[in-house]
Amino acid sequence: MSQTVSDALVFFGATGDLAYKKIFPALQRLAKRGELNMPVIGVAKSGWNLDQLKQRAKESIEHAGGIDPEGFPKLMQVLRYIDGDYVDPAVFQQLRKELGDAQHPIHYLAIPPSLFGEVVKQLKASGCTHGARVVVEKPFGRNLASARKLSQTLHSAFNEPAIFRIDHYLGKNAVQNVLFFRFANAFLEPIWNRQYVESVQITMAENFGVAGRGAFYEQAGAIRDVVQNHLMQLLTNIAMEPPPNADTERVRDEKVKVLRSVRALTPADVVRGQFDGYRNEAGVNPTSQVETYVALRLHIDSWRWRGVPFYIRAGKSLPVTATEVMVKMRQPPAIFSESAPPRNYFRFRVTPDLAIAVGALVKAAGDVDRGVPSELLATTSSDPTELLAYEELLDDAMHGNPIRFARQDYVEEAWRIVDPVLDNATPVHSYKPGTWGPEEADSLAAGDGGWSNPK
């Protein structure tokens, strides 16, 4: 399976929001690179025809950056459309006909998880799953129990190597660079442990609210929306052991080992917040207890990290939009003054730009031995030729490369960690938009010098 390239791409939810924002722009890029020489079949229940879908694709791509004179015609040439209800067997019989001679189709379920079961059942009954792969969007369940149930649904028609649980965060070059920087540079490994690292902070801040998605956010909240998936991915990239080689499953094994070493959260390790005005958003319960902010303290019981606190926080309506990892080193003894110097640190900026930096103290000009904090910038780049996250992930899935996709055991371990604090297990504290969250969160990291706010 892993060596077989998919020979048809089917995406359910072809008229939906995800297709408009992410999938069509990625498909144009793939077509331009010659990676889309196969039928691309959209499926949806909208009462549309193929011309309407092509118009939708055109508008999507124009909004995302513009029509490419080479890629767009190639995409239009292979694009097909089936309109109908997902519970109608005739829709899937038509799909089987559209697939023609394709022996290894890939089915992308860009639809709500509540529809997965019916679509998978119909795909299997119509003979569309033989030799096929399936791509599913997060959320992979709402808790540990539902994640296991979802896996059972998928496994009724696909084996685990054929299942690609897509998280666009793993397609970001900046996220991949955290892992590369760790293991491609010899100077880091000797100090990347509890003897030299004092604490690790991961912050995902957004300076906007729910942006009209109140109804969605009421069903998610910050923990389900970004912590259980995106930020756990960053944590494993920071904390994992070096794999014996670059084999995909060995890398994935090491990430799972990290999560297995993380203690399940308790209410004492969690502070939840909600920005003032959230309850006035459309689709939001006026007495909602859903968190738009969360701060967590995690403990990894491994030889490398035992005793080193890992702090994670994510929130909306904060002062900036940025995702950053701050690895604080232990404080050296005082030599040049009576007080100890500031801590060194490694800073990984993941969004909106890429930056890897080292915080150090250098001597100020003059006769006095006085230090000045300085940051040594290792890399900062913005490459217009860089692959889009969905472009890279779809290409990987079509080639059977699972390294940037979540495995079943990984998903279940991530849910195990957060399960005890889901569903309003702790109080929700209010905070003003434009601040760094509720004051109650300050005490969580107070023992390690407080939070480091991205600039």
Coordinates of C-alpha atoms in Angstrom, one line a residue:
M1 CA 0.0 0.0 0.0
S2 CA 2.7 2.5 1.0
Q3 CA 4.5 2.2 -2.4
T4 CA 1.3 2.6 -4.4
V5 CA 0.4 6.0 -5.8
S6 CA -3.3 6.8 -5.8
D7 CA -4.8 6.9 -9.3
A8 CA -8.0 8.9 -8.4
L9 CA -8.9 11.6 -5.9
V10 CA -12.5 11.7 -4.5
F11 CA -13.4 14.5 -2.1
F12 CA -16.7 14.6 -0.2
G13 CA -17.9 18.0 0.8
A14 CA -16.8 19.5 -2.5
T15 CA -19.0 22.6 -2.2
G16 CA -18.2 23.2 1.4
D17 CA -16.1 25.8 3.3
L18 CA -12.9 23.6 3.6
A19 CA -12.9 22.9 -0.1
Y20 CA -13.2 26.6 -0.9
K21 CA -10.5 27.8 1.5
K22 CA -7.9 25.0 1.3
I23 CA -8.6 22.1 -1.0
F24 CA -9.0 23.9 -4.4
P25 CA -5.9 26.1 -4.0
A26 CA -3.9 23.0 -3.1
L27 CA -5.3 21.1 -6.1
Q28 CA -4.2 23.9 -8.5
R29 CA -0.7 23.8 -7.1
L30 CA -0.6 19.9 -7.4
A31 CA -1.9 20.2 -11.0
K32 CA 0.8 22.7 -11.9
R33 CA 3.5 20.4 -10.5
G34 CA 2.2 17.4 -12.6
E35 CA 1.0 15.5 -9.5
L36 CA -2.7 15.4 -10.4
N37 CA -2.8 13.3 -13.6
M38 CA -5.9 11.4 -12.4
P39 CA -9.7 11.9 -12.1
V40 CA -10.6 14.4 -9.3
I41 CA -14.2 13.7 -8.3
G42 CA -16.1 16.1 -6.1
V43 CA -19.1 14.8 -4.2
A44 CA -21.7 16.9 -2.4
K45 CA -25.4 17.4 -1.9
S46 CA -26.0 21.0 -3.2
G47 CA -28.1 20.6 -6.3
W48 CA -25.2 21.7 -8.4
N49 CA -23.7 20.6 -11.7
L50 CA -20.1 20.4 -12.9
D51 CA -20.0 23.9 -14.3
Q52 CA -21.1 25.4 -11.0
L53 CA -18.4 23.4 -9.2
K54 CA -15.8 24.7 -11.6
Q55 CA -17.0 28.3 -11.0
R56 CA -16.8 27.7 -7.3
A57 CA -13.2 26.4 -7.7
K58 CA -12.3 29.4 -9.8
E59 CA -13.6 31.8 -7.2
S60 CA -11.8 29.9 -4.4
I61 CA -8.5 30.0 -6.2
E62 CA -8.9 33.7 -7.2
H63 CA -9.5 34.5 -3.5
A64 CA -6.5 32.4 -2.4
G65 CA -4.0 34.1 -4.6
G66 CA -4.9 33.9 -8.2
I67 CA -5.4 31.7 -11.2
D68 CA -2.3 29.9 -12.4
P69 CA -2.3 29.8 -16.3
E70 CA -0.7 26.4 -16.2
G71 CA -2.2 24.7 -13.2
F72 CA -5.8 25.8 -13.4
P73 CA -6.6 24.4 -16.9
K74 CA -5.1 21.1 -15.8
L75 CA -7.3 21.0 -12.8
M76 CA -10.4 21.9 -14.8
Q77 CA -9.6 19.1 -17.2
V78 CA -9.6 16.3 -14.6
L79 CA -12.4 17.8 -12.3
R80 CA -15.7 15.9 -12.2
Y81 CA -18.8 16.2 -10.0
I82 CA -21.4 13.9 -8.5
D83 CA -24.4 15.5 -6.7
G84 CA -26.5 13.6 -4.3
D85 CA -27.3 12.4 -0.8
Y86 CA -24.7 10.4 1.1
V87 CA -27.3 7.9 2.2
D88 CA -28.3 7.2 -1.4
P89 CA -26.6 4.0 -2.8
A90 CA -27.1 5.4 -6.3
V91 CA -24.6 8.2 -5.6
F92 CA -21.9 5.6 -4.8
Q93 CA -22.8 3.4 -7.7
Q94 CA -22.2 6.5 -9.9
L95 CA -18.9 7.1 -8.1
R96 CA -17.8 3.6 -8.9
K97 CA -18.5 4.2 -12.6
E98 CA -16.7 7.6 -12.5
L99 CA -13.6 5.8 -11.0
G100 CA -13.4 3.7 -14.1
D101 CA -10.2 1.7 -14.2
A102 CA -8.8 3.3 -11.0
Q103 CA -7.6 0.6 -8.7
H104 CA -6.2 2.8 -5.8
P105 CA -8.5 5.8 -5.2
I106 CA -8.1 8.1 -2.3
H107 CA -11.3 9.3 -0.6
Y108 CA -11.0 12.6 1.3
L109 CA -13.9 13.1 3.8
A110 CA -14.0 16.9 4.1
I111 CA -17.4 16.5 5.9
P112 CA -18.6 16.6 9.5
P113 CA -17.5 13.5 11.5
S114 CA -21.2 12.6 12.1
L115 CA -21.3 11.6 8.4
F116 CA -18.2 9.5 8.3
G117 CA -20.0 6.3 9.3
E118 CA -22.6 6.5 6.5
V119 CA -20.1 7.4 3.8
V120 CA -17.6 4.7 4.8
K121 CA -20.5 2.1 4.8
Q122 CA -21.6 3.2 1.3
L123 CA -18.1 3.3 0.0
K124 CA -17.6 -0.3 1.1
A125 CA -20.9 -1.5 -0.2
S126 CA -20.3 0.0 -3.6
G127 CA -16.8 -1.6 -4.0
C128 CA -15.0 1.7 -3.7
T129 CA -12.7 0.8 -0.8
H130 CA -10.7 -2.0 -2.4
G131 CA -7.1 -0.9 -2.7
A132 CA -8.2 2.6 -1.5
R133 CA -7.0 5.1 1.1
V134 CA -9.1 7.5 3.2
V135 CA -8.3 10.9 4.5
V136 CA -10.3 12.3 7.5
E137 CA -10.2 15.8 8.9
K138 CA -9.9 16.7 12.6
P139 CA -11.5 16.6 15.0
F140 CA -10.8 12.9 15.5
G141 CA -13.5 12.4 18.0
R142 CA -14.6 14.6 20.9
N143 CA -12.9 12.6 23.7
L144 CA -11.2 9.2 24.1
A145 CA -14.3 7.1 23.8
S146 CA -15.6 8.8 20.6
A147 CA -12.1 8.7 19.1
R148 CA -12.0 4.9 19.6
K149 CA -15.5 4.6 18.1
L150 CA -14.4 6.7 15.0
S151 CA -11.4 4.4 14.5
Q152 CA -13.7 1.4 14.6
T153 CA -15.9 3.0 12.0
L154 CA -12.9 3.6 9.7
H155 CA -11.4 0.1 10.3
S156 CA -14.7 -1.5 9.2
A157 CA -13.6 -0.6 5.6
F158 CA -9.9 0.4 5.7
N159 CA -6.9 -1.0 7.6
E160 CA -4.8 1.4 9.7
P161 CA -2.0 2.0 7.1
A162 CA -4.7 3.2 4.6
I163 CA -6.1 5.8 7.1
F164 CA -4.7 9.3 6.9
R165 CA -5.9 11.6 9.8
I166 CA -5.1 15.0 8.4
D167 CA -3.9 17.9 10.6
H168 CA -2.8 20.9 8.5
Y169 CA -0.5 22.0 11.3
L170 CA 1.9 19.1 10.4
G171 CA 2.1 20.4 6.9
K172 CA 3.6 23.7 8.0
N173 CA 7.3 24.0 7.3
A174 CA 7.9 25.9 10.5
V175 CA 6.5 23.0 12.6
Q176 CA 8.6 20.5 10.7
N177 CA 11.6 22.8 11.2
V178 CA 11.4 22.4 15.0
L179 CA 12.1 18.7 14.6
F180 CA 14.8 19.2 12.0
F181 CA 16.6 21.9 14.0
R182 CA 16.7 19.5 17.0
F183 CA 18.2 16.5 15.4
A184 CA 20.3 18.1 12.6
N185 CA 22.5 20.1 15.0
A186 CA 24.9 18.4 17.3
F187 CA 25.2 21.3 19.8
L188 CA 21.6 20.9 21.0
E189 CA 21.4 17.3 22.1
P190 CA 23.8 17.5 25.2
I191 CA 21.7 20.3 26.8
W192 CA 18.2 19.2 25.7
N193 CA 17.3 17.6 29.0
R194 CA 16.2 18.1 32.6
Q195 CA 19.8 19.0 33.7
Y196 CA 19.9 22.2 31.5
V197 CA 16.2 23.0 30.6
E198 CA 14.2 24.6 33.4
S199 CA 10.8 24.8 31.6
V200 CA 9.1 24.8 28.2
Q201 CA 6.3 27.1 27.1
I202 CA 4.1 26.7 24.0
T203 CA 1.8 29.6 23.2
M204 CA -0.8 29.9 20.5
A205 CA -2.2 33.4 20.5
E206 CA -4.8 34.9 18.2
N207 CA -5.8 38.6 18.3
F208 CA -9.3 37.9 16.9
G209 CA -12.4 36.2 18.4
V210 CA -14.4 33.4 16.9
A211 CA -14.9 35.2 13.6
G212 CA -18.5 34.3 13.1
R213 CA -18.0 30.6 14.1
G214 CA -19.7 30.8 17.4
A215 CA -21.9 27.7 16.9
F216 CA -18.8 25.7 16.0
Y217 CA -16.8 27.0 18.9
E218 CA -19.6 26.1 21.3
Q219 CA -19.0 22.5 20.4
A220 CA -15.3 22.7 20.6
G221 CA -13.6 25.2 22.9
A222 CA -9.9 25.8 22.9
I223 CA -8.8 22.4 24.3
R224 CA -10.6 20.4 21.6
D225 CA -9.9 23.0 18.9
V226 CA -6.1 23.4 19.1
V227 CA -4.6 21.8 22.2
Q228 CA -5.4 18.2 21.7
N229 CA -4.1 18.3 18.2
H230 CA -1.9 21.2 17.0
L231 CA -0.1 22.0 20.3
M232 CA 0.4 18.3 21.2
Q233 CA 2.2 18.0 17.9
L234 CA 4.5 20.8 18.8
L235 CA 5.1 19.3 22.2
T236 CA 6.1 15.9 20.8
N237 CA 8.5 17.6 18.3
I238 CA 10.2 19.4 21.2
A239 CA 10.2 16.4 23.6
M240 CA 10.6 13.2 21.6
E241 CA 13.7 11.1 21.6
P242 CA 15.8 10.8 18.4
P243 CA 14.5 8.0 16.2
P244 CA 17.0 5.3 15.1
N245 CA 16.5 6.4 11.5
A246 CA 14.2 8.5 9.3
D247 CA 11.8 5.6 8.8
T248 CA 8.2 6.9 9.0
E249 CA 7.0 4.5 11.7
R250 CA 10.1 4.9 13.8
V251 CA 9.5 8.7 13.9
R252 CA 5.8 8.1 14.7
D253 CA 6.7 5.6 17.4
E254 CA 8.9 8.2 19.2
K255 CA 6.1 10.8 19.2
V256 CA 3.7 8.3 20.7
K257 CA 6.2 7.4 23.4
V258 CA 6.2 11.1 24.5
L259 CA 2.5 11.2 24.9
R260 CA 2.5 7.9 26.8
S261 CA 4.9 9.5 29.3
V262 CA 2.6 12.5 29.8
R263 CA 0.4 12.4 32.9
A264 CA -3.3 12.9 32.4
L265 CA -4.3 16.4 33.3
T266 CA -6.0 17.3 36.7
P267 CA -8.0 20.4 37.4
A268 CA -5.1 21.8 39.4
D269 CA -3.1 21.9 36.1
V270 CA -5.7 23.8 34.1
V271 CA -7.0 27.4 34.0
R272 CA -9.8 28.2 31.5
G273 CA -10.9 31.6 30.4
Q274 CA -13.5 33.3 28.2
F275 CA -13.2 36.7 26.7
D276 CA -15.8 39.3 27.5
G277 CA -18.3 39.5 24.8
Y278 CA -18.1 35.9 23.6
R279 CA -21.6 35.2 24.9
N280 CA -22.9 37.9 22.6
E281 CA -21.6 36.1 19.5
A282 CA -24.1 34.6 17.1
G283 CA -24.6 30.9 17.8
V284 CA -23.3 31.1 21.4
N285 CA -25.3 30.2 24.5
P286 CA -25.8 33.3 26.6
T287 CA -24.7 31.3 29.7
S288 CA -21.9 29.5 27.9
Q289 CA -19.1 28.0 29.9
V290 CA -17.0 27.1 26.9
E291 CA -13.3 28.3 27.1
T292 CA -11.8 30.6 24.5
Y293 CA -8.6 30.5 26.5
V294 CA -6.8 27.7 28.3
A295 CA -3.5 27.4 30.1
L296 CA -2.1 23.9 31.1
R297 CA 0.8 22.6 33.0
L298 CA 2.0 19.2 31.8
H299 CA 4.4 16.7 33.3
I300 CA 6.4 14.2 31.2
D301 CA 7.6 11.2 33.3
S302 CA 10.6 10.3 31.2
W303 CA 14.3 10.1 32.0
R304 CA 15.0 13.2 29.9
W305 CA 12.1 15.4 31.1
R306 CA 11.1 14.3 34.6
G307 CA 10.7 17.4 36.7
V308 CA 10.6 19.9 33.8
P309 CA 7.2 21.6 33.6
F310 CA 5.7 22.0 30.1
Y311 CA 3.2 24.9 29.8
I312 CA 0.7 25.2 27.0
R313 CA -1.7 28.1 26.5
A314 CA -4.0 29.0 23.7
G315 CA -6.5 31.8 23.4
K316 CA -8.5 34.1 21.2
S317 CA -8.7 37.9 21.5
L318 CA -5.2 38.1 22.9
P319 CA -2.8 41.0 22.0
V320 CA -1.0 39.3 19.1
T321 CA -1.4 36.4 16.6
A322 CA 1.6 34.2 17.0
T323 CA 2.5 30.6 17.9
E324 CA 5.8 30.2 19.7
V325 CA 7.8 27.7 21.7
M326 CA 10.0 29.0 24.4
V327 CA 12.6 26.6 26.0
K328 CA 14.1 28.3 29.1
M329 CA 17.4 27.1 30.2
R330 CA 18.5 26.9 33.9
Q331 CA 20.1 30.0 35.4
P332 CA 23.9 30.1 35.6
P333 CA 25.6 31.3 38.8
A334 CA 26.6 34.9 39.2
I335 CA 30.2 35.8 38.3
F336 CA 30.2 39.3 36.8
S337 CA 27.7 40.7 39.3
E338 CA 26.0 40.0 42.6
S339 CA 22.8 38.9 40.9
A340 CA 22.4 35.9 38.6
P341 CA 22.2 36.7 34.9
P342 CA 19.0 36.2 32.9
R343 CA 18.3 32.7 31.6
N344 CA 19.3 31.7 28.2
Y345 CA 16.6 30.4 25.9
F346 CA 15.7 28.8 22.6
R347 CA 12.7 30.4 20.8
F348 CA 10.9 28.8 18.0
R349 CA 8.4 31.0 16.2
V350 CA 6.0 28.9 14.1
T351 CA 3.4 31.4 13.0
P352 CA 2.9 33.9 11.4
D353 CA 6.5 33.9 10.4
L354 CA 9.4 31.4 10.9
A355 CA 12.1 32.2 13.4
I356 CA 14.5 30.1 15.4
A357 CA 16.5 32.2 17.9
V358 CA 18.8 31.8 20.9
G359 CA 18.7 34.2 23.8
A360 CA 22.1 35.0 25.3
L361 CA 23.9 37.7 27.4
V362 CA 26.7 39.7 25.8
K363 CA 29.0 42.3 27.4
A364 CA 27.9 45.9 27.1
A365 CA 30.4 48.5 25.7
G366 CA 32.6 50.2 28.3
D367 CA 34.7 49.2 31.3
V368 CA 31.9 47.8 33.5
D369 CA 31.2 44.1 33.2
R370 CA 27.6 44.6 32.5
G371 CA 25.6 42.2 30.4
V372 CA 23.1 43.1 27.7
P373 CA 20.4 40.5 26.6
S374 CA 20.8 39.7 22.9
E375 CA 19.1 37.3 20.6
L376 CA 21.0 35.3 18.0
L377 CA 18.6 34.7 15.1
A378 CA 19.3 31.3 13.6
T379 CA 16.9 31.5 10.7
T380 CA 14.0 33.5 9.4
S381 CA 12.6 32.9 6.0
S382 CA 9.5 33.4 3.8
D383 CA 9.8 31.3 0.6
P384 CA 7.1 31.9 -2.0
T385 CA 7.8 28.5 -3.6
E386 CA 7.2 26.7 -0.3
L387 CA 4.4 24.1 -0.6
L388 CA 1.1 24.9 0.9
A389 CA 0.2 22.8 4.0
Y390 CA -2.7 21.1 2.3
E391 CA -0.7 20.7 -1.0
E392 CA 2.0 18.8 0.8
L393 CA -0.3 16.7 2.9
L394 CA -2.5 15.7 0.0
D395 CA 0.6 14.8 -2.0
D396 CA 1.9 12.7 0.9
A397 CA -1.4 10.9 1.3
M398 CA -1.6 10.1 -2.5
H399 CA 1.9 8.6 -2.3
G400 CA 1.1 6.7 0.9
N401 CA 3.5 8.6 3.1
P402 CA 2.0 8.8 6.6
I403 CA 4.8 10.7 8.4
R404 CA 2.8 13.9 8.7
F405 CA -0.5 12.2 9.7
A406 CA -1.7 11.1 13.1
R407 CA -1.7 7.4 13.9
Q408 CA -4.6 5.8 15.9
D409 CA -2.5 5.3 19.1
Y410 CA -1.2 8.9 18.9
V411 CA -4.7 10.2 18.7
E412 CA -5.9 8.1 21.6
E413 CA -3.0 9.1 23.8
A414 CA -3.6 12.8 23.2
W415 CA -7.2 12.4 24.2
R416 CA -6.2 10.4 27.3
I417 CA -4.2 13.4 28.5
V418 CA -7.0 16.0 28.2
D419 CA -10.0 13.8 28.8
P420 CA -10.2 14.5 32.6
V421 CA -10.5 18.2 32.1
L422 CA -13.0 18.3 29.2
D423 CA -16.6 19.5 29.4
N424 CA -16.3 22.3 31.9
A425 CA -14.4 20.3 34.5
T426 CA -12.9 23.5 35.8
P427 CA -14.3 27.1 36.3
V428 CA -14.1 29.5 33.4
H429 CA -12.7 32.9 34.2
S430 CA -13.4 36.1 32.2
Y431 CA -10.8 38.2 30.6
K432 CA -10.8 41.4 28.6
P433 CA -10.1 41.3 24.8
G434 CA -6.5 42.4 24.1
T435 CA -5.1 41.0 27.3
W436 CA -3.1 37.8 27.9
G437 CA -6.0 36.0 29.4
P438 CA -7.4 35.7 32.9
E439 CA -5.2 36.7 35.8
E440 CA -5.8 33.2 37.3
A441 CA -3.5 31.8 34.7
D442 CA -0.5 33.8 35.9
S443 CA -0.1 31.7 39.0
L444 CA 0.2 28.5 36.9
A445 CA 3.7 29.5 35.6
A446 CA 4.6 31.8 38.4
G447 CA 7.2 29.4 39.8
D448 CA 9.2 29.4 36.6
G449 CA 9.4 33.1 36.0
G450 CA 5.9 33.6 34.6
W451 CA 4.7 33.4 31.0
S452 CA 6.8 34.6 28.1
N453 CA 4.6 36.5 25.8
P454 CA 5.3 36.5 22.0
K455 CA 6.2 39.9 20.7

